[in-house]
Structure formats: C-alpha cells, structure tokens
mmCIF file of C-alpha atoms in Angstrom:
data_model
loop_
_atom_site.group_PDB
_atom_site.id
_atom_site.type_symbol
_atom_site.label_atom_id
_atom_site.label_comp_id
_atom_site.label_asym_id
_atom_site.label_seq_id
_atom_site.Cartn_x
_atom_site.Cartn_y
_atom_site.Cartn_z
ATOM 1 C CA PRO G 1 6.586 11.725 4.979
ATOM 2 C CA GLY G 2 3.851 10.644 2.601
ATOM 3 C CA CYS G 3 2.460 7.121 2.767
ATOM 4 C CA PHE G 4 4.416 5.720 -0.204
ATOM 5 C CA ALA G 5 7.543 7.522 0.998
ATOM 6 C CA THR G 6 7.149 5.959 4.445
ATOM 7 C CA ALA G 7 6.911 2.424 3.052
ATOM 8 C CA VAL G 8 9.732 2.773 0.522
ATOM 9 C CA VAL G 9 12.130 4.522 2.899
ATOM 10 C CA ALA G 10 11.401 1.927 5.604
ATOM 11 C CA ALA G 11 12.373 -0.741 3.067
ATOM 12 C CA LEU G 12 15.564 0.917 1.812
ATOM 13 C CA HIS G 13 16.860 2.899 4.812
ATOM 14 C CA PRO G 14 19.117 0.122 6.215
ATOM 15 C CA LEU G 15 20.825 -0.351 2.845
ATOM 16 C CA ALA G 16 21.308 3.418 2.551
ATOM 17 C CA CYS G 17 22.767 3.631 6.066
ATOM 18 C CA ARG G 18 25.331 0.928 5.296
ATOM 19 C CA GLY G 19 26.416 2.367 1.945
ATOM 20 C CA MET G 20 24.838 -0.514 0.038
ATOM 21 C CA LEU G 21 22.288 1.519 -1.911
ATOM 22 C CA ARG G 22 23.754 2.890 -5.120
ATOM 23 C CA GLY G 23 22.168 3.503 -8.460
ATOM 24 C CA GLU G 24 18.553 2.728 -9.169
ATOM 25 C CA SER G 25 16.042 0.877 -7.005
ATOM 26 C CA VAL G 26 12.892 -0.312 -8.740
ATOM 27 C CA VAL G 27 9.826 -0.217 -6.493
ATOM 28 C CA PHE G 28 6.414 -1.776 -7.150
ATOM 29 C CA ALA G 29 3.978 -0.553 -4.484
ATOM 30 C CA VAL G 30 0.267 -1.260 -4.044
ATOM 31 C CA THR G 31 -2.081 0.933 -1.996
ATOM 32 C CA GLY G 32 -5.613 0.316 -0.790
ATOM 33 C CA SER G 33 -8.657 2.369 -1.720
ATOM 34 C CA SER G 34 -8.446 4.516 1.419
ATOM 35 C CA GLY G 35 -5.301 6.060 -0.079
ATOM 36 C CA SER G 36 -7.460 7.906 -2.593
ATOM 37 C CA GLY G 37 -9.139 10.166 -0.051
ATOM 38 C CA VAL G 38 -12.780 10.496 0.921
ATOM 39 C CA GLU G 39 -14.157 11.712 -2.415
ATOM 40 C CA PRO G 40 -14.708 8.743 -4.738
ATOM 41 C CA GLY G 41 -13.664 9.145 -8.344
ATOM 42 C CA ALA G 42 -14.245 7.007 -11.420
ATOM 43 C CA GLY G 43 -11.072 4.991 -10.859
ATOM 44 C CA THR G 44 -10.652 5.388 -7.102
ATOM 45 C CA HIS G 45 -14.057 4.451 -5.687
ATOM 46 C CA HIS G 46 -13.702 1.140 -3.799
ATOM 47 C CA PRO G 47 -16.543 -0.724 -5.568
ATOM 48 C CA GLU G 48 -14.867 0.117 -8.890
ATOM 49 C CA ARG G 49 -11.454 -1.144 -7.830
ATOM 50 C CA ALA G 50 -12.452 -3.965 -5.449
ATOM 51 C CA ALA G 51 -11.754 -6.654 -8.055
ATOM 52 C CA ASP G 52 -9.047 -4.843 -9.992
ATOM 53 C CA LEU G 53 -5.363 -3.951 -9.895
ATOM 54 C CA ARG G 54 -3.949 -1.101 -11.944
ATOM 55 C CA ALA G 55 -0.869 1.083 -12.135
ATOM 56 C CA TYR G 56 -1.066 4.863 -11.995
ATOM 57 C CA LYS G 57 1.392 7.784 -12.099
ATOM 58 C CA VAL G 58 4.004 5.350 -13.431
ATOM 59 C CA LEU G 59 7.489 6.794 -12.802
ATOM 60 C CA GLU G 60 5.873 10.166 -11.970
ATOM 61 C CA HIS G 61 4.504 9.838 -8.439
ATOM 62 C CA GLN G 62 4.834 12.963 -6.308
ATOM 63 C CA HIS G 63 6.517 11.050 -3.446
ATOM 64 C CA VAL G 64 9.646 10.120 -5.465
ATOM 65 C CA PRO G 65 11.588 13.348 -4.699
ATOM 66 C CA GLU G 66 10.768 12.911 -1.002
ATOM 67 C CA ILE G 67 11.938 9.271 -1.068
ATOM 68 C CA GLU G 68 15.204 10.142 -2.810
ATOM 69 C CA ARG G 69 15.864 13.070 -0.451
ATOM 70 C CA GLN G 70 15.375 10.876 2.618
ATOM 71 C CA LEU G 71 17.610 8.143 1.206
ATOM 72 C CA ARG G 72 20.344 10.733 0.535
ATOM 73 C CA GLU G 73 19.996 11.913 4.141
ATOM 74 C CA SER G 74 20.469 8.271 5.198
ATOM 75 C CA GLY G 75 23.751 8.062 3.274
ATOM 76 C CA ALA G 76 22.793 6.952 -0.257
ATOM 77 C CA GLU G 77 24.147 9.933 -2.186
ATOM 78 C CA SER G 78 23.696 8.405 -5.648
ATOM 79 C CA ALA G 79 20.436 6.520 -5.067
ATOM 80 C CA SER G 80 17.486 6.937 -7.398
ATOM 81 C CA VAL G 81 14.052 5.334 -7.247
ATOM 82 C CA SER G 82 11.752 4.234 -10.053
ATOM 83 C CA LEU G 83 8.350 3.950 -8.386
ATOM 84 C CA VAL G 84 5.435 2.162 -10.037
ATOM 85 C CA PRO G 85 2.419 2.705 -7.738
ATOM 86 C CA HIS G 86 -0.686 0.541 -8.046
ATOM 87 C CA SER G 87 -4.257 0.723 -6.787
ATOM 88 C CA GLY G 88 -5.120 -2.558 -5.102
ATOM 89 C CA PRO G 89 -8.351 -4.396 -4.287
ATOM 90 C CA PHE G 90 -8.263 -3.804 -0.527
ATOM 91 C CA VAL G 91 -9.136 -0.873 1.742
ATOM 92 C CA ARG G 92 -6.176 -0.191 4.049
ATOM 93 C CA GLY G 93 -2.470 -0.625 3.548
ATOM 94 C CA ILE G 94 0.535 -0.269 1.304
ATOM 95 C CA PHE G 95 2.718 -3.151 0.199
ATOM 96 C CA ALA G 96 6.050 -2.078 -1.312
ATOM 97 C CA THR G 97 8.490 -4.367 -3.118
ATOM 98 C CA ALA G 98 11.900 -2.778 -3.714
ATOM 99 C CA ALA G 99 14.426 -4.493 -5.999
ATOM 100 C CA VAL G 100 18.062 -3.479 -5.604
ATOM 101 C CA LEU G 101 21.272 -4.583 -7.326
ATOM 102 C CA LEU G 102 24.064 -4.697 -4.751
ATOM 103 C CA ASP G 103 27.767 -4.105 -5.481
ATOM 104 C CA ALA G 104 28.663 -7.594 -4.260
ATOM 105 C CA PRO G 105 26.819 -10.829 -3.483
ATOM 106 C CA ALA G 106 25.116 -10.766 -0.086
ATOM 107 C CA ASP G 107 24.456 -13.573 2.353
ATOM 108 C CA PRO G 108 20.702 -13.550 3.126
ATOM 109 C CA GLN G 109 21.204 -13.996 6.887
ATOM 110 C CA ALA G 110 23.877 -11.295 7.022
ATOM 111 C CA LEU G 111 21.622 -8.905 5.127
ATOM 112 C CA GLU G 112 18.738 -9.611 7.506
ATOM 113 C CA GLY G 113 21.196 -8.990 10.359
ATOM 114 C CA ILE G 114 21.897 -5.514 8.977
ATOM 115 C CA PHE G 115 18.169 -4.741 8.992
ATOM 116 C CA ARG G 116 17.801 -6.068 12.545
ATOM 117 C CA ASP G 117 20.788 -3.990 13.659
ATOM 118 C CA VAL G 118 19.575 -0.745 12.043
ATOM 119 C CA TYR G 119 16.009 -1.167 13.318
ATOM 120 C CA GLY G 120 16.861 -2.811 16.649
ATOM 121 C CA GLY G 121 15.702 0.093 18.810
ATOM 122 C CA GLU G 122 12.685 1.068 16.738
ATOM 123 C CA PRO G 123 9.420 0.122 18.473
ATOM 124 C CA PHE G 124 7.317 0.268 15.305
ATOM 125 C CA VAL G 125 9.509 -1.576 12.793
ATOM 126 C CA ARG G 126 9.345 -5.373 12.817
ATOM 127 C CA ILE G 127 11.686 -7.517 10.756
ATOM 128 C CA ARG G 128 9.807 -10.493 9.359
ATOM 129 C CA ARG G 129 10.825 -13.699 7.663
ATOM 130 C CA GLY G 130 9.106 -14.522 4.402
ATOM 131 C CA THR G 131 6.667 -11.791 3.517
ATOM 132 C CA PRO G 132 4.892 -9.088 5.507
ATOM 133 C CA ARG G 133 1.120 -8.753 5.101
ATOM 134 C CA VAL G 134 -1.017 -5.620 4.887
ATOM 135 C CA GLY G 135 -3.818 -7.353 6.809
ATOM 136 C CA VAL G 136 -1.506 -7.779 9.792
ATOM 137 C CA VAL G 137 -0.491 -4.096 9.973
ATOM 138 C CA ALA G 138 -3.926 -2.609 9.161
ATOM 139 C CA GLY G 139 -4.982 -0.205 11.893
ATOM 140 C CA THR G 140 -1.478 -0.023 13.412
ATOM 141 C CA ASN G 141 1.643 2.130 13.376
ATOM 142 C CA PHE G 142 3.883 -0.829 12.476
ATOM 143 C CA ALA G 143 6.076 -1.202 9.416
ATOM 144 C CA ASP G 144 6.727 -4.889 8.785
ATOM 145 C CA VAL G 145 9.866 -5.403 6.697
ATOM 146 C CA ALA G 146 11.462 -8.503 5.156
ATOM 147 C CA VAL G 147 14.639 -8.739 3.093
ATOM 148 C CA HIS G 148 15.632 -11.441 0.616
ATOM 149 C CA ALA G 149 18.900 -11.856 -1.278
ATOM 150 C CA LYS G 150 20.280 -14.020 -4.036
ATOM 151 C CA GLY G 151 23.701 -13.189 -5.386
ATOM 152 C CA ARG G 152 23.855 -9.446 -5.966
ATOM 153 C CA ARG G 153 20.072 -9.091 -6.029
ATOM 154 C CA ALA G 154 18.190 -7.924 -2.957
ATOM 155 C CA VAL G 155 14.433 -7.585 -2.640
ATOM 156 C CA VAL G 156 13.002 -5.736 0.339
ATOM 157 C CA LEU G 157 9.313 -5.987 1.216
ATOM 158 C CA CYS G 158 7.452 -3.543 3.452
ATOM 159 C CA ALA G 159 3.828 -3.484 4.611
ATOM 160 C CA ILE G 160 2.289 -0.505 6.396
ATOM 161 C CA ASP G 161 -1.171 0.876 7.068
ATOM 162 C CA ASN G 162 -1.425 3.884 4.752
ATOM 163 C CA LEU G 163 -3.766 5.698 7.178
ATOM 164 C CA GLY G 164 -1.769 4.727 10.283
ATOM 165 C CA LYS G 165 1.992 4.480 9.771
ATOM 166 C CA GLY G 166 1.564 6.285 6.471
ATOM 167 C CA MET G 167 -0.272 9.230 7.985
ATOM 168 C CA ALA G 168 -2.111 9.770 11.288
ATOM 169 C CA SER G 169 -0.354 7.454 13.744
ATOM 170 C CA GLN G 170 3.029 8.495 12.362
ATOM 171 C CA ALA G 171 2.053 12.088 13.178
ATOM 172 C CA VAL G 172 1.160 11.046 16.743
ATOM 173 C CA GLN G 173 4.508 9.229 17.025
ATOM 174 C CA ASN G 174 6.332 12.399 15.930
ATOM 175 C CA LEU G 175 4.340 14.542 18.381
ATOM 176 C CA ASN G 176 5.183 12.096 21.173
ATOM 177 C CA LEU G 177 8.883 12.544 20.407
ATOM 178 C CA LEU G 178 8.543 16.323 20.050
ATOM 179 C CA PHE G 179 6.854 16.694 23.442
ATOM 180 C CA GLY G 180 9.054 14.213 25.311
ATOM 181 C CA LEU G 181 6.334 11.586 25.732
ATOM 182 C CA PRO G 182 6.953 7.859 25.379
ATOM 183 C CA GLU G 183 7.241 7.194 21.645
ATOM 184 C CA THR G 184 4.549 4.507 21.815
ATOM 185 C CA ALA G 185 2.003 6.600 23.769
ATOM 186 C CA GLY G 186 -1.481 6.138 22.321
ATOM 187 C CA LEU G 187 -0.244 3.946 19.487
ATOM 188 C CA LEU G 188 -0.438 0.385 20.752
ATOM 189 C CA HIS G 189 -4.211 0.016 20.382
ATOM 190 C CA PRO G 190 -5.077 -0.395 16.712
ATOM 191 C CA GLY G 191 -7.884 1.481 15.045
ATOM 192 C CA THR G 192 -10.593 -0.599 13.444
ATOM 193 C CA ARG G 193 -12.232 1.578 10.769
ATOM 194 C CA PRO G 194 -12.378 1.756 7.839
#
C-alpha cells in the first residue's frame, strides 16, 4: 500500500475487523518532505516547507480508493474516508489522526484492548498510550498506534516512517513473508538517512 494508505489503514483496521467502522471517517494526515520524492518543486522543496504547514489534494488524494478497499476487505463494508493530507515541517514520517463516530459509547480501556487483541501478534505494530511520535518511528518499520474514546467519538492516531513502513521496509517485510523468512529479517536495525 501507499504511505498514507499504510498509516490510515493501520489506524482503522481494528475497528473495521470488529464491525465498528461504519459511515465516514475523517482523517487529517501530515507527511514529511521526503514524501514528495527526490525532485524538489516550488511547494515541496524542504527549505520552502521547513517552517510551514499546508493542506494539499484535499478530499482528492490518490490513496483514498486504496484505503477504502482495504477497510472493506477488513470487514467495513460501508466505510468511507475523507482524507485531508498535509505537508509538514519535518523530513521523515506520517502522522495520521482518524476521527470516527461509533454506533455506541465505548470504554477507552476496552477500545484499547480491541487494538491490542487485533495487533497482538504483529511484530511491527505497537500500541501506545497518549500519542505516537514520528521522531520515534523515523528510520523504522514500526507503526505506532494510539486510540482515544469519549462517548461515541473515537480518535485513532498513527505514526509511521513514510520511507520505511510506508514504502521500502514494508516491501522487505512482504518479501520476507513471501519467501518464508522470519518476518523481521533485516528490519530491526533502523536506517539513519535522510
């Protein structure tokens, strides 16, 4: 999956699996400058965006169909996603905030328990309390996820490295599985550049 799709699906997958994701999820996601590729443009070059935050492709990002397809495959037949991507003033990472209206009020600890249960056997998904941080996952294949609830409202936060979990190290993870290697092979030593 694409980098935004990876972050958003990691955030919403447990709710989809448990039949708790219906209707629209609103997602605000921020990516670092390395998400723009190697050719700098007027609005994507890091020095231009280093002290700025701006939205782009509002409600029209190319990863939305991929996100919705994966959520349907996870069990959320009627789920839709409104994605508002942003360019952030950092180099590596994606931070996604997904807001969901649940059918019934949810206990915060019980909701976190669902996430821990769904991701319990996943070596590269860590459930966090509070908020994940892009600086912590930079250079890794980890997706750090936190879930918060108040009444019927749930907010799920996910931080990934857009070049790692969002691209290259995810590909290595998939190749490991395809060729029968340990899933974590070659992925526990973080990259350091950029």
